[in-house]
mmCIF file of C-alpha atoms in Angstrom:
data_model
loop_
_atom_site.group_PDB
_atom_site.id
_atom_site.type_symbol
_atom_site.label_atom_id
_atom_site.label_comp_id
_atom_site.label_asym_id
_atom_site.label_seq_id
_atom_site.Cartn_x
_atom_site.Cartn_y
_atom_site.Cartn_z
ATOM 1 C CA MET A 12 -18.266 0.116 40.065
ATOM 2 C CA THR A 13 -20.528 1.299 37.468
ATOM 3 C CA HIS A 14 -19.233 1.326 34.111
ATOM 4 C CA ARG A 15 -20.933 3.700 30.979
ATOM 5 C CA ILE A 16 -20.305 1.959 28.086
ATOM 6 C CA ALA A 17 -20.112 3.511 24.255
ATOM 7 C CA ILE A 18 -20.620 1.837 20.980
ATOM 8 C CA ALA A 19 -19.694 3.825 18.034
ATOM 9 C CA GLN A 20 -21.631 2.532 15.365
ATOM 10 C CA ILE A 21 -20.377 4.972 13.070
ATOM 11 C CA SER A 22 -20.007 5.214 9.125
ATOM 12 C CA MET A 23 -17.075 3.807 7.266
ATOM 13 C CA HIS A 24 -15.131 5.513 5.008
ATOM 14 C CA TRP A 25 -12.451 5.026 2.377
ATOM 15 C CA THR A 26 -9.453 6.896 3.980
ATOM 16 C CA THR A 27 -7.661 6.398 7.574
ATOM 17 C CA PRO A 28 -7.909 10.106 8.334
ATOM 18 C CA GLU A 29 -11.480 10.345 7.634
ATOM 19 C CA ASN A 30 -12.373 7.201 9.805
ATOM 20 C CA VAL A 31 -9.950 8.712 12.554
ATOM 21 C CA ALA A 32 -11.982 11.990 12.553
ATOM 22 C CA SER A 33 -15.150 10.246 13.259
ATOM 23 C CA MET A 34 -13.642 8.213 16.052
ATOM 24 C CA ARG A 35 -12.616 11.381 17.804
ATOM 25 C CA LYS A 36 -15.836 12.719 17.349
ATOM 26 C CA ALA A 37 -17.259 9.756 18.493
ATOM 27 C CA MET A 38 -15.324 10.000 21.847
ATOM 28 C CA ASP A 39 -16.126 13.589 22.516
ATOM 29 C CA LEU A 40 -19.884 12.481 22.081
ATOM 30 C CA ALA A 41 -19.422 9.684 24.665
ATOM 31 C CA HIS A 42 -17.636 11.271 26.418
ATOM 32 C CA SER A 43 -19.905 14.119 26.985
ATOM 33 C CA ARG A 44 -22.246 11.446 28.211
ATOM 34 C CA GLY A 45 -20.237 9.830 31.091
ATOM 35 C CA ALA A 46 -18.729 6.923 29.178
ATOM 36 C CA GLN A 47 -15.580 5.758 30.213
ATOM 37 C CA VAL A 48 -15.244 3.281 27.529
ATOM 38 C CA CYS A 49 -15.582 3.377 23.710
ATOM 39 C CA GLY A 50 -16.116 0.494 21.256
ATOM 40 C CA PHE A 51 -15.456 0.848 17.747
ATOM 41 C CA SER A 52 -15.653 -1.758 14.729
ATOM 42 C CA GLU A 53 -13.668 -3.853 12.873
ATOM 43 C CA LEU A 54 -10.898 -1.959 11.185
ATOM 44 C CA ALA A 55 -12.318 0.961 12.373
ATOM 45 C CA VAL A 56 -8.899 3.264 11.828
ATOM 46 C CA THR A 57 -8.448 2.079 8.445
ATOM 47 C CA GLY A 58 -11.780 0.805 7.295
ATOM 48 C CA PHE A 59 -12.698 -2.404 5.808
ATOM 49 C CA HIS A 60 -12.923 -2.258 2.355
ATOM 50 C CA ARG A 61 -11.394 -2.907 -1.229
ATOM 51 C CA MET A 62 -8.557 -0.104 -0.648
ATOM 52 C CA ILE A 63 -7.421 -1.617 2.390
ATOM 53 C CA GLY A 64 -4.149 -2.496 0.938
ATOM 54 C CA ARG A 65 -3.859 1.399 0.168
ATOM 55 C CA GLU A 66 -4.419 2.573 3.878
ATOM 56 C CA ALA A 67 -2.998 -0.742 5.935
ATOM 57 C CA THR A 68 0.895 0.454 5.953
ATOM 58 C CA PRO A 69 2.568 1.624 8.852
ATOM 59 C CA GLU A 70 3.452 5.014 8.030
ATOM 60 C CA MET A 71 -0.409 5.649 7.596
ATOM 61 C CA VAL A 72 -1.691 3.474 10.858
ATOM 62 C CA SER A 73 1.248 3.917 13.641
ATOM 63 C CA PRO A 74 -0.120 8.538 12.976
ATOM 64 C CA ALA A 75 -3.581 7.723 13.654
ATOM 65 C CA LEU A 76 -3.099 5.371 16.253
ATOM 66 C CA HIS A 77 -1.088 7.703 18.342
ATOM 67 C CA GLU A 78 -3.764 10.445 17.540
ATOM 68 C CA LEU A 79 -6.271 8.053 19.178
ATOM 69 C CA GLN A 80 -4.020 6.914 22.092
ATOM 70 C CA THR A 81 -3.343 10.351 22.811
ATOM 71 C CA HIS A 82 -7.240 11.819 22.745
ATOM 72 C CA ALA A 83 -8.208 8.681 24.823
ATOM 73 C CA ALA A 84 -5.692 9.598 27.532
ATOM 74 C CA LYS A 85 -7.059 13.222 26.937
ATOM 75 C CA LEU A 86 -10.611 12.090 27.931
ATOM 76 C CA SER A 87 -9.690 9.487 30.389
ATOM 77 C CA MET A 88 -11.750 7.498 28.142
ATOM 78 C CA ALA A 89 -10.676 3.606 27.263
ATOM 79 C CA ILE A 90 -11.236 2.591 23.658
ATOM 80 C CA ALA A 91 -11.488 -0.780 21.866
ATOM 81 C CA ALA A 92 -10.680 -0.179 18.235
ATOM 82 C CA GLY A 93 -10.198 -2.586 15.215
ATOM 83 C CA ALA A 94 -6.523 -1.932 12.817
ATOM 84 C CA PRO A 95 -3.960 -3.553 10.856
ATOM 85 C CA THR A 96 -1.100 -4.346 13.063
ATOM 86 C CA PHE A 97 2.415 -5.266 11.725
ATOM 87 C CA GLY A 98 4.825 -8.083 12.230
ATOM 88 C CA ALA A 99 8.621 -8.292 12.177
ATOM 89 C CA ASP A 100 8.455 -10.620 9.021
ATOM 90 C CA GLY A 101 6.235 -8.018 6.909
ATOM 91 C CA ALA A 102 3.015 -9.865 8.457
ATOM 92 C CA ILE A 103 -0.298 -7.772 8.693
ATOM 93 C CA TYR A 104 -2.609 -8.608 11.056
ATOM 94 C CA ASN A 105 -6.244 -7.594 11.291
ATOM 95 C CA SER A 106 -6.413 -6.828 15.135
ATOM 96 C CA HIS A 107 -8.560 -5.100 18.059
ATOM 97 C CA LEU A 108 -6.269 -2.522 20.277
ATOM 98 C CA LEU A 109 -7.329 -2.036 23.872
ATOM 99 C CA ILE A 110 -6.492 0.814 24.663
ATOM 100 C CA ASP A 111 -6.821 1.891 28.133
ATOM 101 C CA GLU A 112 -7.544 5.570 29.781
ATOM 102 C CA ARG A 113 -4.162 6.474 29.819
ATOM 103 C CA GLY A 114 -3.750 5.904 26.264
ATOM 104 C CA VAL A 115 -1.957 2.815 26.762
ATOM 105 C CA THR A 116 -2.468 -0.123 24.493
ATOM 106 C CA SER A 117 -3.275 -3.181 27.103
ATOM 107 C CA ALA A 118 -3.972 -5.786 25.005
ATOM 108 C CA VAL A 119 -3.745 -6.505 20.795
ATOM 109 C CA VAL A 120 -5.988 -9.254 19.649
ATOM 110 C CA PRO A 121 -5.423 -10.549 16.112
ATOM 111 C CA LYS A 122 -8.008 -12.108 14.283
ATOM 112 C CA ARG A 123 -7.835 -15.609 13.476
ATOM 113 C CA GLY A 124 -11.334 -16.727 12.069
ATOM 114 C CA LEU A 125 -10.228 -15.202 8.502
ATOM 115 C CA THR A 126 -12.428 -15.849 5.645
ATOM 116 C CA ASP A 127 -10.770 -17.442 3.020
ATOM 117 C CA PRO A 128 -10.459 -13.762 0.759
ATOM 118 C CA GLU A 129 -8.949 -11.977 4.054
ATOM 119 C CA ALA A 130 -6.315 -14.784 4.502
ATOM 120 C CA THR A 131 -5.019 -13.732 0.919
ATOM 121 C CA PHE A 132 -4.082 -10.471 3.104
ATOM 122 C CA PHE A 133 -3.960 -10.726 6.390
ATOM 123 C CA LYS A 134 -1.675 -13.690 8.515
ATOM 124 C CA ARG A 135 -3.862 -15.453 10.645
ATOM 125 C CA GLY A 136 -3.457 -14.252 14.648
ATOM 126 C CA GLU A 137 -2.415 -17.015 16.761
ATOM 127 C CA SER A 138 -3.144 -15.656 20.676
ATOM 128 C CA ARG A 139 -6.622 -13.874 22.735
ATOM 129 C CA PRO A 140 -4.557 -11.849 25.246
ATOM 130 C CA VAL A 141 -6.407 -10.094 27.965
ATOM 131 C CA GLY A 142 -5.940 -6.637 28.887
ATOM 132 C CA ARG A 143 -7.524 -4.504 31.607
ATOM 133 C CA MET A 144 -9.587 -1.186 30.889
ATOM 134 C CA GLN A 145 -11.006 0.831 33.429
ATOM 135 C CA GLY A 146 -10.547 -2.087 35.820
ATOM 136 C CA LEU A 147 -12.129 -4.523 33.743
ATOM 137 C CA ARG A 148 -10.608 -7.332 32.113
ATOM 138 C CA CYS A 149 -11.187 -7.056 28.651
ATOM 139 C CA SER A 150 -10.582 -9.804 25.161
ATOM 140 C CA ALA A 151 -11.931 -9.295 21.367
ATOM 141 C CA VAL A 152 -13.970 -11.893 19.273
ATOM 142 C CA ILE A 153 -13.785 -10.318 15.689
ATOM 143 C CA CYS A 154 -16.739 -10.689 13.301
ATOM 144 C CA ARG A 155 -17.305 -14.290 12.193
ATOM 145 C CA GLU A 156 -15.292 -16.032 15.157
ATOM 146 C CA VAL A 157 -18.162 -15.644 17.049
ATOM 147 C CA GLU A 158 -19.578 -18.879 15.398
ATOM 148 C CA ASP A 159 -16.785 -20.874 16.609
ATOM 149 C CA VAL A 160 -17.841 -21.980 19.988
ATOM 150 C CA ASP A 161 -14.833 -24.345 20.417
ATOM 151 C CA VAL A 162 -12.008 -22.091 19.766
ATOM 152 C CA TYR A 163 -13.104 -18.931 22.049
ATOM 153 C CA SER A 164 -14.195 -21.214 24.810
ATOM 154 C CA SER A 165 -11.131 -22.956 24.988
ATOM 155 C CA GLU A 166 -9.315 -19.364 24.659
ATOM 156 C CA LEU A 167 -11.362 -17.477 27.208
ATOM 157 C CA ALA A 168 -13.036 -19.825 30.289
ATOM 158 C CA PRO A 169 -16.047 -18.857 32.243
ATOM 159 C CA GLY A 170 -15.361 -15.815 34.410
ATOM 160 C CA SER A 171 -11.905 -15.464 33.341
ATOM 161 C CA VAL A 172 -12.953 -12.009 31.427
ATOM 162 C CA ASP A 173 -15.746 -9.170 32.402
ATOM 163 C CA LEU A 174 -16.120 -8.094 28.774
ATOM 164 C CA ILE A 175 -15.974 -9.099 25.360
ATOM 165 C CA PHE A 176 -15.814 -6.928 22.574
ATOM 166 C CA LEU A 177 -17.186 -8.030 19.215
ATOM 167 C CA PRO A 178 -16.323 -5.857 16.373
ATOM 168 C CA ALA A 179 -17.648 -6.765 13.351
ATOM 169 C CA ALA A 180 -19.592 -6.520 10.103
ATOM 170 C CA LEU A 181 -22.278 -9.482 11.085
ATOM 171 C CA ARG A 182 -25.551 -9.800 8.590
ATOM 172 C CA GLN A 183 -27.790 -12.027 7.814
ATOM 173 C CA ASP A 184 -26.809 -14.919 5.259
ATOM 174 C CA PRO A 185 -28.765 -13.962 2.120
ATOM 175 C CA GLU A 186 -28.568 -18.169 1.221
ATOM 176 C CA LYS A 187 -31.059 -18.746 4.253
ATOM 177 C CA PRO A 188 -34.449 -17.693 5.156
ATOM 178 C CA ARG A 189 -34.239 -14.587 7.055
ATOM 179 C CA THR A 190 -35.053 -14.804 11.130
ATOM 180 C CA ASP A 191 -35.365 -12.510 13.633
ATOM 181 C CA PRO A 192 -33.539 -11.945 15.220
ATOM 182 C CA PRO A 193 -30.466 -13.396 13.032
ATOM 183 C CA GLN A 194 -28.345 -16.112 14.015
ATOM 184 C CA TYR A 195 -25.692 -14.057 14.893
ATOM 185 C CA VAL A 196 -27.100 -12.507 17.659
ATOM 186 C CA ARG A 197 -27.800 -15.628 18.730
ATOM 187 C CA ASP A 198 -24.073 -16.381 18.471
ATOM 188 C CA ILE A 199 -23.257 -13.699 20.530
ATOM 189 C CA GLN A 200 -26.194 -14.566 23.286
ATOM 190 C CA ARG A 201 -24.060 -18.090 22.950
ATOM 191 C CA LEU A 202 -20.512 -16.526 23.175
ATOM 192 C CA ALA A 203 -22.089 -14.469 26.320
ATOM 193 C CA ALA A 204 -23.262 -17.323 28.183
ATOM 194 C CA ALA A 205 -20.196 -19.704 27.781
ATOM 195 C CA THR A 206 -17.310 -17.491 28.677
ATOM 196 C CA GLN A 207 -20.012 -15.445 31.613
ATOM 197 C CA ALA A 208 -18.764 -12.204 30.154
ATOM 198 C CA HIS A 209 -20.551 -8.982 28.740
ATOM 199 C CA VAL A 210 -20.860 -9.145 25.339
ATOM 200 C CA VAL A 211 -20.456 -5.850 23.542
ATOM 201 C CA HIS A 212 -20.768 -6.139 19.730
ATOM 202 C CA THR A 213 -20.042 -3.152 17.149
ATOM 203 C CA ASN A 214 -21.873 -3.770 13.842
ATOM 204 C CA TRP A 215 -20.603 -1.426 10.860
ATOM 205 C CA PRO A 216 -23.812 0.237 10.073
ATOM 206 C CA ASN A 217 -23.060 0.510 6.071
ATOM 207 C CA ALA A 218 -20.975 -1.040 3.298
ATOM 208 C CA LEU A 219 -18.423 0.823 0.714
ATOM 209 C CA ASN A 220 -17.494 -2.675 -1.346
ATOM 210 C CA ARG A 221 -21.088 -3.564 -1.754
ATOM 211 C CA PRO A 222 -23.538 -0.469 -0.389
ATOM 212 C CA GLU A 223 -26.766 -2.690 -1.290
ATOM 213 C CA GLU A 224 -25.164 -4.816 1.944
ATOM 214 C CA SER A 225 -25.668 -1.407 4.137
ATOM 215 C CA VAL A 226 -29.651 -2.939 4.421
ATOM 216 C CA ASP A 227 -28.215 -5.348 7.325
ATOM 217 C CA GLY A 228 -26.059 -2.811 8.697
ATOM 218 C CA GLY A 229 -26.367 -1.662 12.093
ATOM 219 C CA GLY A 230 -28.145 -3.254 14.957
ATOM 220 C CA SER A 231 -24.978 -3.535 17.255
ATOM 221 C CA THR A 232 -25.751 -6.148 20.206
ATOM 222 C CA VAL A 233 -25.420 -6.153 23.671
ATOM 223 C CA ALA A 234 -25.378 -9.406 25.588
ATOM 224 C CA GLY A 235 -25.498 -10.362 29.518
ATOM 225 C CA PRO A 236 -23.031 -12.867 31.187
ATOM 226 C CA ASP A 237 -25.991 -15.432 31.237
ATOM 227 C CA GLY A 238 -26.833 -14.657 27.212
ATOM 228 C CA GLU A 239 -29.282 -12.417 28.049
ATOM 229 C CA LEU A 240 -30.084 -9.982 24.535
ATOM 230 C CA MET A 241 -30.033 -6.737 26.971
ATOM 231 C CA PHE A 242 -30.282 -4.739 23.652
ATOM 232 C CA ARG A 243 -29.868 -3.358 20.003
ATOM 233 C CA LEU A 244 -29.336 -0.533 18.568
ATOM 234 C CA PRO A 245 -31.090 0.723 15.470
ATOM 235 C CA SER A 246 -30.206 -0.797 12.106
ATOM 236 C CA GLN A 247 -28.698 1.053 9.101
ATOM 237 C CA ALA A 248 -28.078 4.121 11.547
ATOM 238 C CA SER A 249 -24.715 5.705 12.229
ATOM 239 C CA GLY A 250 -25.004 6.820 15.715
ATOM 240 C CA VAL A 251 -23.411 6.130 19.317
ATOM 241 C CA GLY A 252 -25.123 4.233 21.865
ATOM 242 C CA VAL A 253 -23.896 4.834 25.431
ATOM 243 C CA PHE A 254 -25.337 2.519 28.058
ATOM 244 C CA THR A 255 -24.504 1.676 32.027
ATOM 245 C CA LEU A 256 -23.062 -2.030 31.591
ATOM 246 C CA GLY A 257 -26.027 -4.425 32.749
ATOM 247 C CA ASP A 258 -28.591 -2.027 32.099
ATOM 248 C CA ARG A 259 -31.535 -3.019 29.467
ATOM 249 C CA HIS A 260 -31.558 0.719 27.632
ATOM 250 C CA PHE A 261 -29.321 3.031 26.250
ATOM 251 C CA GLU A 262 -29.062 6.528 24.773
ATOM 252 C CA TRP A 263 -28.966 6.853 20.590
ATOM 253 C CA HIS A 264 -27.151 9.908 19.570
ATOM 254 C CA PRO A 265 -26.996 9.793 15.720
ATOM 255 C CA GLN A 266 -23.867 10.900 13.935
#
């Protein structure tokens, strides 16, 4: 079966309603180009910025997710979208939700590889489940987790998944010499080869806390199961890339 995939490399906003409106617009565009699955970035629903404490509440997030699930079901489109999730003990997780084409959440992947600042707000996840979307076995490796080969290799055995989403705000390390491609692209290729899965990376094209970091935004990357770099989306640009899984070219639709 041929699968059409969309990467929603769309701009981050300060509020959940603004982000959800942009996500729905991206879903509509992706659907119009034949996409069956649309990937969004880390904490796409709320945005990942210094006002996360204001946005990351059940009262804000639950209706937003319901709106996206309903729209996914209407379009018969699966989506992979980052959002806070909440534990019974008051814990907040930085999670990636795999929502299938019926609008049903097939898996919730909580981020384990938190930075020290992130760990002051979010609780570390303890699992990396696999869910089905459009017949594909899918999971997620979130942002800097892509650097930890030992962890994801032990959780995602070669051939156990078809597609791994990598939602992120990855950029070149400013303390190290610039390389082309950046080290994180090589890490993405290594993730794909280690798991024998397609890896679809969705990078934020902009930064709100430090706008100057937007210079390294975008450039979302797709790697094949053998670790081949298939293509990268434009840098410093907001839009939707649509492609057929396994192809080395894509359509670019600015947004």
